[in-house]
PDB file of C-alpha atoms in Angstrom:
ATOM      1  CA  MET A 367       0.001  -0.001   0.002  1.00 41.00           C
ATOM      2  CA  LYS A 368       2.761   2.416   0.880  1.00 40.00           C
ATOM      3  CA  SER A 369       4.497   2.030  -2.495  1.00 41.00           C
ATOM      4  CA  SER A 370       1.251   2.722  -4.364  1.00 41.00           C
ATOM      5  CA  ARG A 371       0.823   6.006  -2.517  1.00 41.00           C
ATOM      6  CA  GLY A 372       4.449   6.864  -3.261  1.00 40.00           C
ATOM      7  CA  ARG A 373       3.888   6.366  -6.999  1.00 37.00           C
ATOM      8  CA  GLY A 374       0.775   8.543  -6.838  1.00 39.00           C
ATOM      9  CA  ASN A 375       2.706  11.305  -5.097  1.00 36.00           C
ATOM     10  CA  ALA A 376       5.486  11.029  -7.664  1.00 34.00           C
ATOM     11  CA  ARG A 377       2.957  11.309 -10.521  1.00 33.00           C
ATOM     12  CA  ARG A 378       1.334  14.364  -8.935  1.00 33.00           C
ATOM     13  CA  ALA A 379       4.741  15.971  -8.351  1.00 35.00           C
ATOM     14  CA  SER A 380       5.740  15.249 -11.937  1.00 35.00           C
ATOM     15  CA  ALA A 381       2.504  16.717 -13.298  1.00 35.00           C
ATOM     16  CA  SER A 382       2.909  19.742 -11.041  1.00 34.00           C
ATOM     17  CA  CYS A 383       6.461  20.253 -12.277  1.00 38.00           C
ATOM     18  CA  GLN A 384       5.400  19.987 -15.899  1.00 38.00           C
ATOM     19  CA  ARG A 385       2.615  22.523 -15.393  1.00 35.00           C
ATOM     20  CA  ALA A 386       5.032  24.840 -13.619  1.00 35.00           C
ATOM     21  CA  ALA A 387       6.675  25.912 -16.809  1.00 42.00           C
ATOM     22  CA  ALA A 388       5.590  27.989 -19.733  1.00 43.00           C
ATOM     23  CA  GLY A 389       5.490  26.139 -22.998  1.00 46.00           C
ATOM     24  CA  GLY A 390       6.720  22.967 -21.317  1.00 46.00           C
ATOM     25  CA  ILE A 391      10.377  23.971 -21.483  1.00 50.00           C
ATOM     26  CA  VAL A 392      11.013  23.512 -17.771  1.00 48.00           C
ATOM     27  CA  SER A 393       9.865  20.058 -16.709  1.00 51.00           C
ATOM     28  CA  LEU A 394      11.235  16.705 -15.710  1.00 54.00           C
ATOM     29  CA  MET A 395      11.621  15.902 -19.416  1.00 65.00           C
ATOM     30  CA  SER A 396      14.574  16.980 -21.542  1.00 73.00           C
ATOM     31  CA  TYR A 397      14.421  19.786 -24.098  1.00 77.00           C
ATOM     32  CA  GLU A 398      17.097  20.945 -26.483  1.00 79.00           C
ATOM     33  CA  LEU A 399      17.033  23.265 -29.429  1.00 83.00           C
ATOM     34  CA  ARG A 400      19.643  24.786 -31.719  1.00 89.00           C
ATOM     35  CA  ALA A 401      18.080  26.978 -34.399  1.00 91.00           C
ATOM     36  CA  LEU A 402      17.858  30.317 -36.108  1.00 95.00           C
ATOM     37  CA  ALA A 403      14.370  31.812 -35.757  1.00 94.00           C
ATOM     38  CA  GLY A 404      12.643  34.732 -37.360  1.00 95.00           C
ATOM     39  CA  PRO A 405       9.728  35.930 -39.414  1.00 97.00           C
ATOM     40  CA  HIS A 406       8.984  33.433 -42.191  1.00 95.00           C
ATOM     41  CA  GLU A 407      10.609  35.429 -44.996  1.00 96.00           C
ATOM     42  CA  VAL A 408      13.828  35.950 -43.032  1.00 97.00           C
ATOM     43  CA  ALA A 409      13.981  32.320 -41.864  1.00 95.00           C
ATOM     44  CA  ALA A 410      13.331  31.129 -45.430  1.00 96.00           C
ATOM     45  CA  GLN A 411      16.223  33.257 -46.704  1.00 96.00           C
ATOM     46  CA  ALA A 412      18.530  31.861 -43.997  1.00 96.00           C
ATOM     47  CA  ALA A 413      17.423  28.317 -44.824  1.00 95.00           C
ATOM     48  CA  GLY A 414      18.220  28.881 -48.500  1.00 95.00           C
ATOM     49  CA  HIS A 415      21.732  30.145 -47.724  1.00 94.00           C
ATOM     50  CA  ALA A 416      22.300  27.277 -45.277  1.00 93.00           C
ATOM     51  CA  GLY A 417      21.062  24.607 -47.689  1.00 91.00           C
ATOM     52  CA  ALA A 418      18.459  23.593 -45.108  1.00 89.00           C
ATOM     53  CA  ALA A 419      14.684  23.444 -45.033  1.00 83.00           C
ATOM     54  CA  GLU A 420      12.715  25.966 -43.030  1.00 87.00           C
ATOM     55  CA  VAL A 421      10.433  24.613 -40.313  1.00 90.00           C
ATOM     56  CA  GLU A 422       7.205  26.566 -39.979  1.00 90.00           C
ATOM     57  CA  LEU A 423       6.176  27.883 -36.598  1.00 88.00           C
ATOM     58  CA  SER A 424       2.850  29.455 -35.723  1.00 86.00           C
ATOM     59  CA  ARG A 425       2.024  33.092 -36.432  1.00 88.00           C
ATOM     60  CA  GLY A 426       4.205  33.458 -39.546  1.00 91.00           C
ATOM     61  CA  TYR A 427       7.557  32.529 -37.998  1.00 93.00           C
ATOM     62  CA  GLY A 428      10.069  29.870 -38.950  1.00 93.00           C
ATOM     63  CA  LEU A 429      13.106  27.935 -37.739  1.00 92.00           C
ATOM     64  CA  VAL A 430      16.321  26.911 -39.429  1.00 92.00           C
ATOM     65  CA  LEU A 431      17.613  23.918 -37.486  1.00 90.00           C
ATOM     66  CA  ILE A 432      21.323  23.968 -36.744  1.00 90.00           C
ATOM     67  CA  THR A 433      22.142  20.304 -37.257  1.00 88.00           C
ATOM     68  CA  PRO A 434      25.626  18.810 -37.682  1.00 87.00           C
ATOM     69  CA  ALA A 435      25.084  18.859 -41.478  1.00 89.00           C
ATOM     70  CA  VAL A 436      24.216  22.570 -41.426  1.00 90.00           C
ATOM     71  CA  LEU A 437      27.249  23.298 -39.256  1.00 87.00           C
ATOM     72  CA  ASP A 438      29.428  21.445 -41.777  1.00 88.00           C
ATOM     73  CA  ARG A 439      28.018  23.492 -44.672  1.00 90.00           C
ATOM     74  CA  LEU A 440      28.343  26.837 -42.888  1.00 89.00           C
ATOM     75  CA  GLY A 441      31.716  26.134 -41.360  1.00 82.00           C
ATOM     76  CA  GLY A 442      32.785  25.993 -37.792  1.00 74.00           C
ATOM     77  CA  GLY A 443      34.964  28.395 -35.981  1.00 73.00           C
ATOM     78  CA  ARG A 444      34.352  30.054 -32.695  1.00 74.00           C
ATOM     79  CA  SER A 445      31.685  32.726 -32.556  1.00 73.00           C
ATOM     80  CA  THR A 446      32.396  36.093 -31.014  1.00 75.00           C
ATOM     81  CA  PHE A 447      30.374  35.169 -27.920  1.00 79.00           C
ATOM     82  CA  GLY A 448      32.957  33.009 -26.153  1.00 74.00           C
ATOM     83  CA  ASN A 449      31.374  30.322 -23.967  1.00 76.00           C
ATOM     84  CA  THR A 450      27.820  31.703 -24.024  1.00 80.00           C
ATOM     85  CA  PHE A 451      26.780  29.207 -26.715  1.00 85.00           C
ATOM     86  CA  TRP A 452      27.886  25.639 -27.377  1.00 82.00           C
ATOM     87  CA  TYR A 453      26.734  25.376 -30.999  1.00 84.00           C
ATOM     88  CA  LEU A 454      26.764  28.898 -32.431  1.00 90.00           C
ATOM     89  CA  SER A 455      29.677  28.798 -34.863  1.00 89.00           C
ATOM     90  CA  ALA A 456      31.236  31.746 -36.660  1.00 89.00           C
ATOM     91  CA  GLY A 457      29.592  30.461 -39.859  1.00 92.00           C
ATOM     92  CA  VAL A 458      26.105  30.464 -38.318  1.00 93.00           C
ATOM     93  CA  GLU A 459      26.752  33.917 -36.866  1.00 94.00           C
ATOM     94  CA  ALA A 460      27.888  35.238 -40.277  1.00 94.00           C
ATOM     95  CA  LEU A 461      24.729  33.872 -41.901  1.00 96.00           C
ATOM     96  CA  ALA A 462      22.534  35.481 -39.235  1.00 96.00           C
ATOM     97  CA  ARG A 463      24.259  38.845 -39.651  1.00 96.00           C
ATOM     98  CA  GLN A 464      23.855  38.625 -43.440  1.00 97.00           C
ATOM     99  CA  VAL A 465      20.132  37.798 -43.495  1.00 97.00           C
ATOM    100  CA  SER A 466      19.377  40.293 -40.700  1.00 97.00           C
ATOM    101  CA  HIS A 467      19.541  43.007 -43.356  1.00 98.00           C
ATOM    102  CA  THR A 468      16.174  41.597 -44.515  1.00 96.00           C
ATOM    103  CA  GLY A 469      14.661  41.533 -41.017  1.00 97.00           C
ATOM    104  CA  PRO A 470      15.356  40.377 -37.471  1.00 97.00           C
ATOM    105  CA  ILE A 471      16.733  36.900 -36.873  1.00 98.00           C
ATOM    106  CA  GLY A 472      17.675  35.218 -33.626  1.00 96.00           C
ATOM    107  CA  TYR A 473      19.720  32.219 -32.590  1.00 94.00           C
ATOM    108  CA  LEU A 474      18.036  30.044 -29.943  1.00 93.00           C
ATOM    109  CA  GLU A 475      19.927  27.420 -27.958  1.00 91.00           C
ATOM    110  CA  ALA A 476      18.526  25.406 -25.060  1.00 85.00           C
ATOM    111  CA  GLU A 477      19.818  22.414 -23.147  1.00 81.00           C
ATOM    112  CA  MET A 478      17.463  21.233 -20.401  1.00 77.00           C
ATOM    113  CA  PHE A 479      17.312  18.005 -18.469  1.00 76.00           C
ATOM    114  CA  GLY A 480      15.343  17.224 -15.335  1.00 73.00           C
ATOM    115  CA  GLY A 481      14.273  20.840 -14.949  1.00 72.00           C
ATOM    116  CA  THR A 482      17.793  22.257 -14.995  1.00 77.00           C
ATOM    117  CA  GLY A 483      19.706  23.797 -17.848  1.00 81.00           C
ATOM    118  CA  THR A 484      20.123  26.911 -19.932  1.00 82.00           C
ATOM    119  CA  GLN A 485      18.426  28.999 -22.589  1.00 85.00           C
ATOM    120  CA  ALA A 486      20.663  31.350 -24.553  1.00 91.00           C
ATOM    121  CA  THR A 487      19.866  33.667 -27.417  1.00 92.00           C
ATOM    122  CA  VAL A 488      21.073  36.565 -29.502  1.00 95.00           C
ATOM    123  CA  VAL A 489      19.103  38.595 -32.062  1.00 96.00           C
ATOM    124  CA  TRP A 490      20.497  40.539 -35.019  1.00 97.00           C
ATOM    125  CA  LEU A 491      19.028  43.298 -37.173  1.00 96.00           C
ATOM    126  CA  ASN A 492      20.799  45.163 -39.992  1.00 97.00           C
ATOM    127  CA  GLY A 493      23.964  43.155 -39.394  1.00 95.00           C
ATOM    128  CA  GLU A 494      24.244  44.264 -35.769  1.00 95.00           C
ATOM    129  CA  ILE A 495      23.363  42.671 -32.447  1.00 93.00           C
ATOM    130  CA  TRP A 496      19.895  43.886 -31.514  1.00 94.00           C
ATOM    131  CA  LEU A 497      19.471  41.850 -28.311  1.00 90.00           C
ATOM    132  CA  GLY A 498      21.821  39.869 -26.185  1.00 81.00           C
ATOM    133  CA  PRO A 499      23.363  37.640 -25.771  1.00 92.00           C
ATOM    134  CA  ALA A 500      20.737  36.804 -23.172  1.00 89.00           C
ATOM    135  CA  THR A 501      20.849  33.686 -21.016  1.00 84.00           C
ATOM    136  CA  THR A 502      18.599  32.120 -18.445  1.00 80.00           C
ATOM    137  CA  GLN A 503      19.864  29.443 -16.062  1.00 80.00           C
ATOM    138  CA  PHE A 504      17.258  27.052 -14.691  1.00 79.00           C
ATOM    139  CA  GLY A 505      17.819  25.212 -11.446  1.00 77.00           C
ATOM    140  CA  TRP A 506      15.766  23.000  -9.243  1.00 75.00           C
ATOM    141  CA  PRO A 507      13.011  23.545  -8.257  1.00 68.00           C
ATOM    142  CA  PRO A 508      11.744  25.028 -11.544  1.00 66.00           C
ATOM    143  CA  PRO A 509      11.107  28.760 -11.602  1.00 68.00           C
ATOM    144  CA  ASP A 510       7.668  30.199 -11.108  1.00 64.00           C
ATOM    145  CA  ARG A 511       5.736  30.617 -14.368  1.00 66.00           C
ATOM    146  CA  ALA A 512       5.369  34.302 -13.583  1.00 63.00           C
ATOM    147  CA  SER A 513       9.059  34.770 -14.383  1.00 65.00           C
ATOM    148  CA  SER A 514       8.691  33.530 -17.995  1.00 67.00           C
ATOM    149  CA  PRO A 515       8.638  37.013 -19.604  1.00 74.00           C
ATOM    150  CA  HIS A 516      12.246  37.372 -18.449  1.00 76.00           C
ATOM    151  CA  TRP A 517      13.424  34.046 -19.900  1.00 83.00           C
ATOM    152  CA  ALA A 518      15.890  34.388 -22.766  1.00 85.00           C
ATOM    153  CA  PHE A 519      13.719  32.717 -25.431  1.00 85.00           C
ATOM    154  CA  ASN A 520      10.713  34.898 -24.636  1.00 89.00           C
ATOM    155  CA  GLN A 521      12.867  38.038 -24.727  1.00 91.00           C
ATOM    156  CA  ALA A 522      14.204  37.072 -28.151  1.00 92.00           C
ATOM    157  CA  LEU A 523      10.799  36.120 -29.527  1.00 92.00           C
ATOM    158  CA  ARG A 524       9.348  39.476 -28.440  1.00 92.00           C
ATOM    159  CA  GLN A 525      12.270  41.215 -30.149  1.00 93.00           C
ATOM    160  CA  LEU A 526      11.472  39.234 -33.311  1.00 94.00           C
ATOM    161  CA  GLY A 527       7.921  40.591 -33.165  1.00 94.00           C
ATOM    162  CA  VAL A 528       6.053  37.664 -31.604  1.00 93.00           C
ATOM    163  CA  THR A 529       3.040  38.653 -29.548  1.00 91.00           C
ATOM    164  CA  ARG A 530       1.621  36.111 -27.158  1.00 85.00           C
ATOM    165  CA  GLY A 531      -2.075  36.864 -27.734  1.00 88.00           C
ATOM    166  CA  ALA A 532      -4.113  34.322 -25.762  1.00 88.00           C
ATOM    167  CA  ALA A 533      -1.087  32.031 -25.272  1.00 86.00           C
ATOM    168  CA  PHE A 534       0.694  31.944 -21.914  1.00 86.00           C
ATOM    169  CA  ASP A 535       3.914  33.348 -23.379  1.00 86.00           C
ATOM    170  CA  GLU A 536       5.740  33.854 -26.672  1.00 88.00           C
ATOM    171  CA  PHE A 537       7.327  30.387 -26.520  1.00 85.00           C
ATOM    172  CA  GLU A 538       3.876  28.827 -26.431  1.00 86.00           C
ATOM    173  CA  ALA A 539       2.457  31.286 -28.996  1.00 87.00           C
ATOM    174  CA  VAL A 540       4.811  30.132 -31.787  1.00 85.00           C
ATOM    175  CA  GLY A 541       4.706  26.472 -30.744  1.00 86.00           C
ATOM    176  CA  LEU A 542       8.322  25.920 -29.702  1.00 80.00           C
ATOM    177  CA  GLY A 543       7.161  23.239 -27.267  1.00 80.00           C
ATOM    178  CA  ARG A 544       5.774  20.975 -30.020  1.00 83.00           C
ATOM    179  CA  HIS A 545       9.025  19.002 -30.170  1.00 77.00           C
ATOM    180  CA  ARG A 546      11.592  18.403 -27.460  1.00 71.00           C
ATOM    181  CA  HIS A 547      14.753  17.934 -29.553  1.00 74.00           C
ATOM    182  CA  THR A 548      16.222  19.667 -32.605  1.00 76.00           C
ATOM    183  CA  GLU A 549      16.152  16.466 -34.672  1.00 76.00           C
ATOM    184  CA  ASP A 550      12.452  15.908 -33.858  1.00 75.00           C
ATOM    185  CA  TRP A 551      11.615  19.001 -35.927  1.00 77.00           C
ATOM    186  CA  LEU A 552      13.154  17.475 -39.064  1.00 77.00           C
ATOM    187  CA  ALA A 553      10.041  15.423 -39.831  1.00 74.00           C
ATOM    188  CA  HIS A 554       7.972  18.637 -39.774  1.00 62.00           C
ATOM    189  CA  ARG A 555       9.869  20.806 -42.241  1.00 57.00           C
ATOM    190  CA  ALA A 556       8.153  23.153 -44.685  1.00 48.00           C
TER     191      ALA A 556
END
């Protein structure tokens, strides 16, 4: 009997943790993303230059997934941001700066596991940094949902022009919680 109650408590705690986060990014489950994001026309241009497909998000936005193949095509090299990002190469940064003359584009990177991890982002416009780099460190227990407007991804998405409307936050508004890993988005390309 005791073990049954323990499992019930664990399920309730898990559900509570998963509800505690906007867009599902902070939960007991893992989440990782490495992508350029922007209005559809800007993301489509970046995808064309990168030799990658654009992934459609809600509300007229898109992603360009930064996979190992895309990194190979764009070239490596250390970005100008030091240790802020693990996967933002000089080649990806150069592409973002180039297409930002068409409109704003941001780089989004998240590594989360068991409710802990990091979101990091930078946004460019007209070849210059427009926001960031911005980072949010998540520890345990997960942060209160009320703090989500200050999270790096939501800051970047607002800078890109995303409005949350009836959604809880910008992350949820564009549907970034639909998939939990960069590679999972590949099956849903435009």
